[in-house]
Amino acid sequence: MWRAHRHTMLSILASFGVCTILFFHFIMEVDWTIGMDAYWLFILILPFITNYIAGVVYGSISALSGLLLSIVLFDTPLIGYLQPYGQNMVDWFPIIYVVVMIAAAIMEYELTSYQIEKKISDEKIAYYQAERTKRLREQLSIYESNELTIRKYKHDIRHFNRVLSSFIDDGEYEKASNYLREFDSMLEQVTTVSFCDNKVVNELLTIYAARCQKLGFKLRAKAAVPERFAMEEVELTSLLANALENALESQDKAPKEKRFISVDINYDGRKLRLQTKNYCPEKITFNDEGMPISTKIVQSGIGTQQIRAIAQKYSGIASFKLEGDVFVVKAVMTCL
């Protein structure tokens, strides 16, 4: 901030200093064969230079030096010290200079706005690319884990079959049944990697299913979303990821026996519907707009705000309710 302040102050002092030098040059010049038009043209360029260097506000303040110079020399008795100028020059230059100042300010404002928007856009793109890379890495890790598990079971399947066959041959059907249930529970370690045709939904459900398994419970997921439909991938990602992330954070605080998350997302060719439910270990309060008030030490509520903003963008609604000890998120959007 100190450097920026110094930067703008220097531009103001420099512009006023240049105009002061020109002032003394104009009134002390005695050789009227020297054309001074080039100097006045330079003064017209001054607003563009100062706005570029110091921005619209400080640049306009700096450019006032040129306006003051033209008023002092054209609208006071000091005009007698100048070379003879046409009446149009005398009458209109200060007005023309004001117009040029306004034009320079508008151009710099538009340029600055474009640069700010571009920076924000680039940051968003970089953020979503980083999130995409993160999801791909997590999904790759799940694939690798599944492959190792499947290889292990493929190697041991003959031994399992022999043990099961011996139980059956000996008439120990109860042991055979328990053995099958145990084997079935071991297969739960293989994470489902295909929930629906949509890659974004599939990736997110796969990742959060693996995270739920690490917390000791299974994600209850039902998805029917086509590969392509009328919603931006980044918004679909934000919608589903925010809902699941909030749900998963609350499960980390819940007793193991009560942890659960269910998600139902489907698209019927016109509307996208999302519903998530999860056990809520804390008492949630809501504001006047029906938005949950964050229970974190540093309150944010950004996730729920994003869900509602995306729903509203697609002419839809989003609601958040606490039904007993179950937190319910619902969102319906029109995606044509």
mmCIF file of C-alpha atoms in Angstrom:
data_model
loop_
_atom_site.group_PDB
_atom_site.id
_atom_site.type_symbol
_atom_site.label_atom_id
_atom_site.label_comp_id
_atom_site.label_asym_id
_atom_site.label_seq_id
_atom_site.Cartn_x
_atom_site.Cartn_y
_atom_site.Cartn_z
ATOM 1 C CA MET A 1 0.000 0.000 0.000
ATOM 2 C CA TRP A 2 2.871 2.372 0.786
ATOM 3 C CA ARG A 3 4.425 1.725 -2.596
ATOM 4 C CA ALA A 4 1.098 2.257 -4.379
ATOM 5 C CA HIS A 5 0.486 5.509 -2.510
ATOM 6 C CA ARG A 6 3.969 6.718 -3.343
ATOM 7 C CA HIS A 7 3.454 5.690 -6.954
ATOM 8 C CA THR A 8 0.288 7.761 -7.349
ATOM 9 C CA MET A 9 1.665 10.758 -5.482
ATOM 10 C CA LEU A 10 4.691 10.809 -7.759
ATOM 11 C CA SER A 11 2.434 10.853 -10.834
ATOM 12 C CA ILE A 12 0.449 13.799 -9.407
ATOM 13 C CA LEU A 13 3.573 15.768 -8.502
ATOM 14 C CA ALA A 14 5.182 14.979 -11.852
ATOM 15 C CA SER A 15 2.173 16.131 -13.912
ATOM 16 C CA PHE A 16 1.814 19.360 -11.953
ATOM 17 C CA GLY A 17 5.579 19.887 -12.227
ATOM 18 C CA VAL A 18 5.529 19.430 -16.016
ATOM 19 C CA CYS A 19 2.647 21.899 -16.360
ATOM 20 C CA THR A 20 4.464 24.397 -14.128
ATOM 21 C CA ILE A 21 7.518 24.191 -16.385
ATOM 22 C CA LEU A 22 5.315 24.658 -19.474
ATOM 23 C CA PHE A 23 3.612 27.645 -17.816
ATOM 24 C CA PHE A 24 6.912 29.500 -17.391
ATOM 25 C CA HIS A 25 8.027 28.444 -20.871
ATOM 26 C CA PHE A 26 4.845 29.840 -22.462
ATOM 27 C CA ILE A 27 4.944 33.229 -20.736
ATOM 28 C CA MET A 28 8.700 33.718 -21.150
ATOM 29 C CA GLU A 29 8.986 32.696 -24.800
ATOM 30 C CA VAL A 30 9.642 35.789 -26.942
ATOM 31 C CA ASP A 31 10.315 34.144 -30.265
ATOM 32 C CA TRP A 32 6.848 33.840 -31.759
ATOM 33 C CA THR A 33 8.185 32.048 -34.806
ATOM 34 C CA ILE A 34 8.409 28.936 -32.682
ATOM 35 C CA GLY A 35 5.166 26.950 -32.961
ATOM 36 C CA MET A 36 3.654 26.031 -29.602
ATOM 37 C CA ASP A 37 0.881 23.803 -30.914
ATOM 38 C CA ALA A 38 2.926 20.681 -30.238
ATOM 39 C CA TYR A 39 3.052 21.575 -26.535
ATOM 40 C CA TRP A 40 -0.720 21.958 -26.346
ATOM 41 C CA LEU A 41 -1.179 18.641 -28.147
ATOM 42 C CA PHE A 42 1.082 17.047 -25.539
ATOM 43 C CA ILE A 43 -1.145 18.499 -22.810
ATOM 44 C CA LEU A 44 -4.149 16.792 -24.458
ATOM 45 C CA ILE A 45 -2.314 13.478 -24.178
ATOM 46 C CA LEU A 46 -1.581 14.042 -20.476
ATOM 47 C CA PRO A 47 -4.858 12.497 -19.141
ATOM 48 C CA PHE A 48 -4.173 9.221 -20.986
ATOM 49 C CA ILE A 49 -0.635 9.055 -19.597
ATOM 50 C CA THR A 50 -1.602 9.854 -15.993
ATOM 51 C CA ASN A 51 -4.601 7.496 -16.000
ATOM 52 C CA TYR A 52 -2.412 4.689 -17.296
ATOM 53 C CA ILE A 53 0.212 5.319 -14.620
ATOM 54 C CA ALA A 54 -1.958 6.121 -11.581
ATOM 55 C CA GLY A 55 -5.431 4.806 -12.389
ATOM 56 C CA VAL A 56 -8.702 6.636 -12.968
ATOM 57 C CA VAL A 57 -8.977 8.542 -9.658
ATOM 58 C CA TYR A 58 -5.402 9.669 -9.139
ATOM 59 C CA GLY A 59 -4.834 9.939 -12.879
ATOM 60 C CA SER A 60 -7.751 12.385 -13.178
ATOM 61 C CA ILE A 61 -6.362 14.394 -10.263
ATOM 62 C CA SER A 62 -3.004 14.483 -12.026
ATOM 63 C CA ALA A 63 -4.644 15.522 -15.310
ATOM 64 C CA LEU A 64 -6.233 18.532 -13.607
ATOM 65 C CA SER A 65 -2.846 20.210 -13.939
ATOM 66 C CA GLY A 66 -3.360 20.536 -17.702
ATOM 67 C CA LEU A 67 -6.864 21.948 -17.213
ATOM 68 C CA LEU A 68 -5.614 24.519 -14.705
ATOM 69 C CA LEU A 69 -2.803 25.497 -17.086
ATOM 70 C CA SER A 70 -5.209 26.100 -19.993
ATOM 71 C CA ILE A 71 -7.654 28.098 -17.821
ATOM 72 C CA VAL A 72 -4.880 30.279 -16.358
ATOM 73 C CA LEU A 73 -3.357 31.065 -19.735
ATOM 74 C CA PHE A 74 -6.513 31.400 -21.834
ATOM 75 C CA ASP A 75 -9.016 32.932 -19.380
ATOM 76 C CA THR A 76 -6.794 35.472 -17.573
ATOM 77 C CA PRO A 77 -4.759 38.529 -18.642
ATOM 78 C CA LEU A 78 -1.780 36.162 -18.972
ATOM 79 C CA ILE A 79 -3.055 35.365 -22.470
ATOM 80 C CA GLY A 80 -1.139 38.452 -23.590
ATOM 81 C CA TYR A 81 2.111 36.613 -22.953
ATOM 82 C CA LEU A 82 1.214 33.842 -25.398
ATOM 83 C CA GLN A 83 1.626 33.612 -29.116
ATOM 84 C CA PRO A 84 -1.447 34.721 -31.063
ATOM 85 C CA TYR A 85 -3.892 31.811 -31.196
ATOM 86 C CA GLY A 86 -7.145 31.544 -33.081
ATOM 87 C CA GLN A 87 -10.280 32.394 -31.122
ATOM 88 C CA ASN A 88 -11.490 28.807 -31.368
ATOM 89 C CA MET A 89 -8.313 27.650 -29.630
ATOM 90 C CA VAL A 90 -8.782 30.198 -26.868
ATOM 91 C CA ASP A 91 -12.503 29.493 -26.359
ATOM 92 C CA TRP A 92 -12.632 25.747 -26.775
ATOM 93 C CA PHE A 93 -9.347 24.251 -25.558
ATOM 94 C CA PRO A 94 -10.355 24.027 -21.844
ATOM 95 C CA ILE A 95 -13.663 22.414 -22.851
ATOM 96 C CA ILE A 96 -11.923 20.020 -25.233
ATOM 97 C CA TYR A 97 -9.491 19.153 -22.460
ATOM 98 C CA VAL A 98 -12.369 18.266 -20.084
ATOM 99 C CA VAL A 99 -13.859 16.006 -22.780
ATOM 100 C CA VAL A 100 -10.459 14.348 -23.260
ATOM 101 C CA MET A 101 -10.160 13.831 -19.484
ATOM 102 C CA ILE A 102 -13.554 12.134 -19.397
ATOM 103 C CA ALA A 103 -12.696 9.972 -22.410
ATOM 104 C CA ALA A 104 -9.369 8.964 -20.846
ATOM 105 C CA ALA A 105 -11.072 8.116 -17.544
ATOM 106 C CA ILE A 106 -13.728 5.980 -19.280
ATOM 107 C CA MET A 107 -11.137 4.130 -21.366
ATOM 108 C CA GLU A 108 -8.951 3.435 -18.336
ATOM 109 C CA TYR A 109 -11.968 2.335 -16.293
ATOM 110 C CA GLU A 110 -13.059 -0.103 -19.005
ATOM 111 C CA LEU A 111 -9.520 -1.419 -19.369
ATOM 112 C CA THR A 112 -9.133 -1.862 -15.617
ATOM 113 C CA SER A 113 -12.533 -3.590 -15.353
ATOM 114 C CA TYR A 114 -11.569 -5.953 -18.148
ATOM 115 C CA GLN A 115 -8.257 -6.760 -16.460
ATOM 116 C CA ILE A 116 -9.976 -7.379 -13.106
ATOM 117 C CA GLU A 117 -12.623 -9.617 -14.690
ATOM 118 C CA LYS A 118 -9.950 -11.485 -16.618
ATOM 119 C CA LYS A 119 -7.938 -12.013 -13.449
ATOM 120 C CA ILE A 120 -11.009 -13.297 -11.596
ATOM 121 C CA SER A 121 -11.861 -15.550 -14.533
ATOM 122 C CA ASP A 122 -8.304 -16.885 -14.697
ATOM 123 C CA GLU A 123 -8.338 -17.549 -10.953
ATOM 124 C CA LYS A 124 -11.634 -19.428 -11.257
ATOM 125 C CA ILE A 125 -10.312 -21.491 -14.150
ATOM 126 C CA ALA A 126 -7.127 -22.263 -12.202
ATOM 127 C CA TYR A 127 -9.202 -23.213 -9.145
ATOM 128 C CA TYR A 128 -11.484 -25.553 -11.063
ATOM 129 C CA GLN A 129 -8.522 -27.075 -12.903
ATOM 130 C CA ALA A 130 -6.843 -27.720 -9.560
ATOM 131 C CA GLU A 131 -10.054 -29.252 -8.201
ATOM 132 C CA ARG A 132 -10.400 -31.376 -11.333
ATOM 133 C CA THR A 133 -6.803 -32.570 -10.979
ATOM 134 C CA LYS A 134 -7.398 -33.337 -7.308
ATOM 135 C CA ARG A 135 -10.506 -35.390 -8.124
ATOM 136 C CA LEU A 136 -8.691 -37.281 -10.865
ATOM 137 C CA ARG A 137 -5.855 -38.121 -8.489
ATOM 138 C CA GLU A 138 -8.290 -39.325 -5.833
ATOM 139 C CA GLN A 139 -10.164 -41.396 -8.397
ATOM 140 C CA LEU A 140 -6.913 -42.865 -9.702
ATOM 141 C CA SER A 141 -5.999 -43.814 -6.149
ATOM 142 C CA ILE A 142 -9.373 -45.549 -5.799
ATOM 143 C CA TYR A 143 -8.857 -47.424 -9.079
ATOM 144 C CA GLU A 144 -5.408 -48.558 -7.940
ATOM 145 C CA SER A 145 -6.757 -49.659 -4.560
ATOM 146 C CA ASN A 146 -9.593 -51.577 -6.247
ATOM 147 C CA GLU A 147 -7.166 -53.231 -8.635
ATOM 148 C CA LEU A 148 -4.953 -54.430 -5.782
ATOM 149 C CA THR A 149 -7.980 -55.768 -3.894
ATOM 150 C CA ILE A 150 -9.330 -57.568 -6.958
ATOM 151 C CA ARG A 151 -5.915 -59.096 -7.695
ATOM 152 C CA LYS A 152 -5.685 -60.345 -4.136
ATOM 153 C CA TYR A 153 -9.152 -61.926 -4.289
ATOM 154 C CA LYS A 154 -8.451 -63.368 -7.719
ATOM 155 C CA HIS A 155 -5.349 -65.022 -6.302
ATOM 156 C CA ASP A 156 -7.201 -66.353 -3.235
ATOM 157 C CA ILE A 157 -10.511 -67.306 -4.866
ATOM 158 C CA ARG A 158 -9.497 -70.942 -5.274
ATOM 159 C CA HIS A 159 -8.727 -71.197 -1.559
ATOM 160 C CA PHE A 160 -12.081 -69.637 -0.708
ATOM 161 C CA ASN A 161 -13.848 -72.111 -2.977
ATOM 162 C CA ARG A 162 -12.061 -75.059 -1.387
ATOM 163 C CA VAL A 163 -12.983 -73.949 2.128
ATOM 164 C CA LEU A 164 -16.593 -73.352 1.092
ATOM 165 C CA SER A 165 -16.745 -76.736 -0.658
ATOM 166 C CA SER A 166 -15.425 -78.515 2.435
ATOM 167 C CA PHE A 167 -18.106 -76.885 4.617
ATOM 168 C CA ILE A 168 -20.813 -78.032 2.194
ATOM 169 C CA ASP A 169 -19.389 -81.535 1.873
ATOM 170 C CA ASP A 170 -19.337 -81.884 5.665
ATOM 171 C CA GLY A 171 -22.915 -80.610 5.934
ATOM 172 C CA GLU A 172 -21.836 -77.546 7.891
ATOM 173 C CA TYR A 173 -24.252 -75.243 6.103
ATOM 174 C CA GLU A 174 -24.334 -72.645 8.880
ATOM 175 C CA LYS A 175 -20.578 -72.231 8.657
ATOM 176 C CA ALA A 176 -20.804 -72.040 4.863
ATOM 177 C CA SER A 177 -23.442 -69.283 5.138
ATOM 178 C CA ASN A 178 -21.350 -67.302 7.637
ATOM 179 C CA TYR A 179 -18.295 -67.774 5.438
ATOM 180 C CA LEU A 180 -20.157 -66.362 2.399
ATOM 181 C CA ARG A 181 -21.333 -63.361 4.437
ATOM 182 C CA GLU A 182 -17.777 -62.728 5.573
ATOM 183 C CA PHE A 183 -16.517 -62.940 2.010
ATOM 184 C CA ASP A 184 -19.290 -60.605 0.866
ATOM 185 C CA SER A 185 -18.298 -58.030 3.501
ATOM 186 C CA MET A 186 -14.704 -58.215 2.282
ATOM 187 C CA LEU A 187 -15.900 -57.350 -1.223
ATOM 188 C CA GLU A 188 -17.320 -54.118 0.198
ATOM 189 C CA GLN A 189 -13.739 -52.869 0.204
ATOM 190 C CA VAL A 190 -14.033 -52.527 -3.568
ATOM 191 C CA THR A 191 -15.454 -49.047 -4.175
ATOM 192 C CA THR A 192 -18.158 -48.691 -6.804
ATOM 193 C CA VAL A 193 -16.759 -46.674 -9.709
ATOM 194 C CA SER A 194 -19.850 -46.406 -11.914
ATOM 195 C CA PHE A 195 -22.978 -44.724 -10.613
ATOM 196 C CA CYS A 196 -24.288 -43.081 -13.788
ATOM 197 C CA ASP A 197 -23.259 -41.917 -17.269
ATOM 198 C CA ASN A 198 -22.269 -38.416 -16.205
ATOM 199 C CA LYS A 199 -18.530 -38.280 -15.570
ATOM 200 C CA VAL A 200 -18.631 -35.408 -13.082
ATOM 201 C CA VAL A 201 -21.342 -37.014 -10.947
ATOM 202 C CA ASN A 202 -19.633 -40.392 -11.214
ATOM 203 C CA GLU A 203 -16.252 -39.020 -10.151
ATOM 204 C CA LEU A 204 -17.656 -37.144 -7.164
ATOM 205 C CA LEU A 205 -19.797 -40.046 -5.935
ATOM 206 C CA THR A 206 -16.851 -42.416 -6.305
ATOM 207 C CA ILE A 207 -14.562 -40.123 -4.323
ATOM 208 C CA TYR A 208 -17.066 -39.481 -1.543
ATOM 209 C CA ALA A 209 -18.013 -43.171 -1.402
ATOM 210 C CA ALA A 210 -14.353 -43.933 -0.681
ATOM 211 C CA ARG A 211 -14.222 -41.229 1.986
ATOM 212 C CA CYS A 212 -17.353 -42.605 3.619
ATOM 213 C CA GLN A 213 -15.795 -46.074 3.706
ATOM 214 C CA LYS A 214 -12.810 -44.638 5.552
ATOM 215 C CA LEU A 215 -15.215 -43.293 8.190
ATOM 216 C CA GLY A 216 -16.780 -46.732 8.546
ATOM 217 C CA PHE A 217 -20.074 -46.422 6.663
ATOM 218 C CA LYS A 218 -21.354 -46.790 3.117
ATOM 219 C CA LEU A 219 -22.611 -43.947 0.945
ATOM 220 C CA ARG A 220 -26.186 -44.581 -0.174
ATOM 221 C CA ALA A 221 -26.168 -43.185 -3.690
ATOM 222 C CA LYS A 222 -28.749 -43.208 -6.447
ATOM 223 C CA ALA A 223 -27.861 -41.378 -9.649
ATOM 224 C CA ALA A 224 -29.515 -41.092 -13.060
ATOM 225 C CA VAL A 225 -27.773 -38.266 -14.877
ATOM 226 C CA PRO A 226 -26.902 -38.385 -18.597
ATOM 227 C CA GLU A 227 -23.418 -37.681 -19.892
ATOM 228 C CA ARG A 228 -24.450 -34.303 -21.291
ATOM 229 C CA PHE A 229 -27.212 -31.903 -20.328
ATOM 230 C CA ALA A 230 -27.684 -28.137 -20.069
ATOM 231 C CA MET A 231 -25.530 -27.314 -17.043
ATOM 232 C CA GLU A 232 -21.922 -26.172 -16.822
ATOM 233 C CA GLU A 233 -19.618 -28.850 -15.418
ATOM 234 C CA VAL A 234 -18.057 -26.443 -12.918
ATOM 235 C CA GLU A 235 -21.517 -25.591 -11.535
ATOM 236 C CA LEU A 236 -22.558 -29.243 -11.382
ATOM 237 C CA THR A 237 -19.310 -29.949 -9.524
ATOM 238 C CA SER A 238 -19.897 -27.104 -7.075
ATOM 239 C CA LEU A 239 -23.527 -28.120 -6.498
ATOM 240 C CA LEU A 240 -22.893 -31.784 -5.694
ATOM 241 C CA ALA A 241 -19.483 -31.370 -4.022
ATOM 242 C CA ASN A 242 -20.723 -28.690 -1.606
ATOM 243 C CA ALA A 243 -23.696 -30.805 -0.570
ATOM 244 C CA LEU A 244 -21.560 -33.921 -0.028
ATOM 245 C CA GLU A 245 -18.688 -32.064 1.643
ATOM 246 C CA ASN A 246 -20.984 -30.486 4.231
ATOM 247 C CA ALA A 247 -22.607 -33.853 4.881
ATOM 248 C CA LEU A 248 -19.246 -35.616 5.263
ATOM 249 C CA GLU A 249 -17.906 -32.977 7.658
ATOM 250 C CA SER A 250 -20.864 -33.532 9.987
ATOM 251 C CA GLN A 251 -20.331 -37.325 9.961
ATOM 252 C CA ASP A 252 -16.817 -36.907 11.272
ATOM 253 C CA LYS A 253 -18.380 -35.521 14.481
ATOM 254 C CA ALA A 254 -21.129 -38.164 14.697
ATOM 255 C CA PRO A 255 -21.047 -41.508 16.552
ATOM 256 C CA LYS A 256 -19.942 -44.324 14.227
ATOM 257 C CA GLU A 257 -23.198 -46.248 14.582
ATOM 258 C CA LYS A 258 -25.279 -43.248 13.462
ATOM 259 C CA ARG A 259 -23.228 -42.102 10.491
ATOM 260 C CA PHE A 260 -25.002 -42.108 7.155
ATOM 261 C CA ILE A 261 -25.244 -40.089 3.947
ATOM 262 C CA SER A 262 -27.759 -40.671 1.195
ATOM 263 C CA VAL A 263 -27.771 -38.829 -2.100
ATOM 264 C CA ASP A 264 -30.304 -38.957 -4.915
ATOM 265 C CA ILE A 265 -29.556 -37.002 -8.077
ATOM 266 C CA ASN A 266 -31.468 -37.412 -11.321
ATOM 267 C CA TYR A 267 -32.288 -35.578 -14.542
ATOM 268 C CA ASP A 268 -35.575 -36.191 -16.372
ATOM 269 C CA GLY A 269 -34.760 -34.309 -19.567
ATOM 270 C CA ARG A 270 -35.982 -31.006 -18.161
ATOM 271 C CA LYS A 271 -35.201 -30.712 -14.480
ATOM 272 C CA LEU A 272 -32.223 -31.708 -12.376
ATOM 273 C CA ARG A 273 -33.181 -32.820 -8.876
ATOM 274 C CA LEU A 274 -30.769 -33.257 -5.999
ATOM 275 C CA GLN A 275 -31.531 -34.510 -2.514
ATOM 276 C CA THR A 276 -29.038 -35.358 0.197
ATOM 277 C CA LYS A 277 -29.702 -36.574 3.714
ATOM 278 C CA ASN A 278 -27.254 -37.094 6.537
ATOM 279 C CA TYR A 279 -27.208 -37.594 10.271
ATOM 280 C CA CYS A 280 -26.756 -34.253 12.011
ATOM 281 C CA PRO A 281 -25.032 -34.438 15.400
ATOM 282 C CA GLU A 282 -25.566 -30.736 16.152
ATOM 283 C CA LYS A 283 -28.588 -28.504 16.524
ATOM 284 C CA ILE A 284 -28.858 -26.373 13.384
ATOM 285 C CA THR A 285 -30.524 -22.964 13.413
ATOM 286 C CA PHE A 286 -31.717 -21.091 10.351
ATOM 287 C CA ASN A 287 -31.831 -17.404 9.457
ATOM 288 C CA ASP A 288 -34.849 -15.517 8.096
ATOM 289 C CA GLU A 289 -34.030 -16.649 4.541
ATOM 290 C CA GLY A 290 -34.073 -20.321 5.519
ATOM 291 C CA MET A 291 -30.288 -20.665 5.298
ATOM 292 C CA PRO A 292 -28.507 -22.740 7.960
ATOM 293 C CA ILE A 293 -26.300 -20.775 10.321
ATOM 294 C CA SER A 294 -22.807 -22.236 10.416
ATOM 295 C CA THR A 295 -21.710 -23.843 13.702
ATOM 296 C CA LYS A 296 -18.019 -23.475 12.869
ATOM 297 C CA ILE A 297 -15.816 -21.205 14.952
ATOM 298 C CA VAL A 298 -15.161 -19.162 11.825
ATOM 299 C CA GLN A 299 -18.618 -19.035 10.272
ATOM 300 C CA SER A 300 -18.852 -19.129 6.491
ATOM 301 C CA GLY A 301 -21.910 -20.900 5.072
ATOM 302 C CA ILE A 302 -20.319 -20.601 1.650
ATOM 303 C CA GLY A 303 -21.285 -24.145 0.621
ATOM 304 C CA THR A 304 -25.021 -23.685 1.187
ATOM 305 C CA GLN A 305 -24.903 -20.224 -0.400
ATOM 306 C CA GLN A 306 -23.284 -21.723 -3.498
ATOM 307 C CA ILE A 307 -25.976 -24.400 -3.730
ATOM 308 C CA ARG A 308 -28.753 -21.798 -3.551
ATOM 309 C CA ALA A 309 -26.994 -19.445 -6.000
ATOM 310 C CA ILE A 310 -26.599 -22.212 -8.594
ATOM 311 C CA ALA A 311 -30.228 -23.296 -8.154
ATOM 312 C CA GLN A 312 -31.440 -19.719 -8.632
ATOM 313 C CA LYS A 313 -29.264 -19.278 -11.717
ATOM 314 C CA TYR A 314 -31.099 -22.191 -13.326
ATOM 315 C CA SER A 315 -34.547 -20.849 -12.372
ATOM 316 C CA GLY A 316 -34.800 -23.266 -9.481
ATOM 317 C CA ILE A 317 -34.922 -23.403 -5.706
ATOM 318 C CA ALA A 318 -32.856 -24.913 -2.926
ATOM 319 C CA SER A 319 -34.057 -25.695 0.573
ATOM 320 C CA PHE A 320 -32.336 -26.779 3.778
ATOM 321 C CA LYS A 321 -34.230 -28.487 6.607
ATOM 322 C CA LEU A 322 -33.566 -30.335 9.821
ATOM 323 C CA GLU A 323 -35.986 -33.245 10.227
ATOM 324 C CA GLY A 324 -35.331 -34.595 13.690
ATOM 325 C CA ASP A 325 -31.629 -35.430 13.637
ATOM 326 C CA VAL A 326 -31.451 -35.651 9.818
ATOM 327 C CA PHE A 327 -30.278 -32.696 7.749
ATOM 328 C CA VAL A 328 -31.956 -32.557 4.329
ATOM 329 C CA VAL A 329 -30.817 -30.595 1.288
ATOM 330 C CA LYS A 330 -33.117 -30.324 -1.727
ATOM 331 C CA ALA A 331 -32.488 -28.496 -4.990
ATOM 332 C CA VAL A 332 -34.503 -28.433 -8.209
ATOM 333 C CA MET A 333 -33.247 -26.688 -11.351
ATOM 334 C CA THR A 334 -34.513 -26.277 -14.900
ATOM 335 C CA CYS A 335 -31.787 -27.342 -17.335
ATOM 336 C CA LEU A 336 -33.103 -27.154 -20.881
#
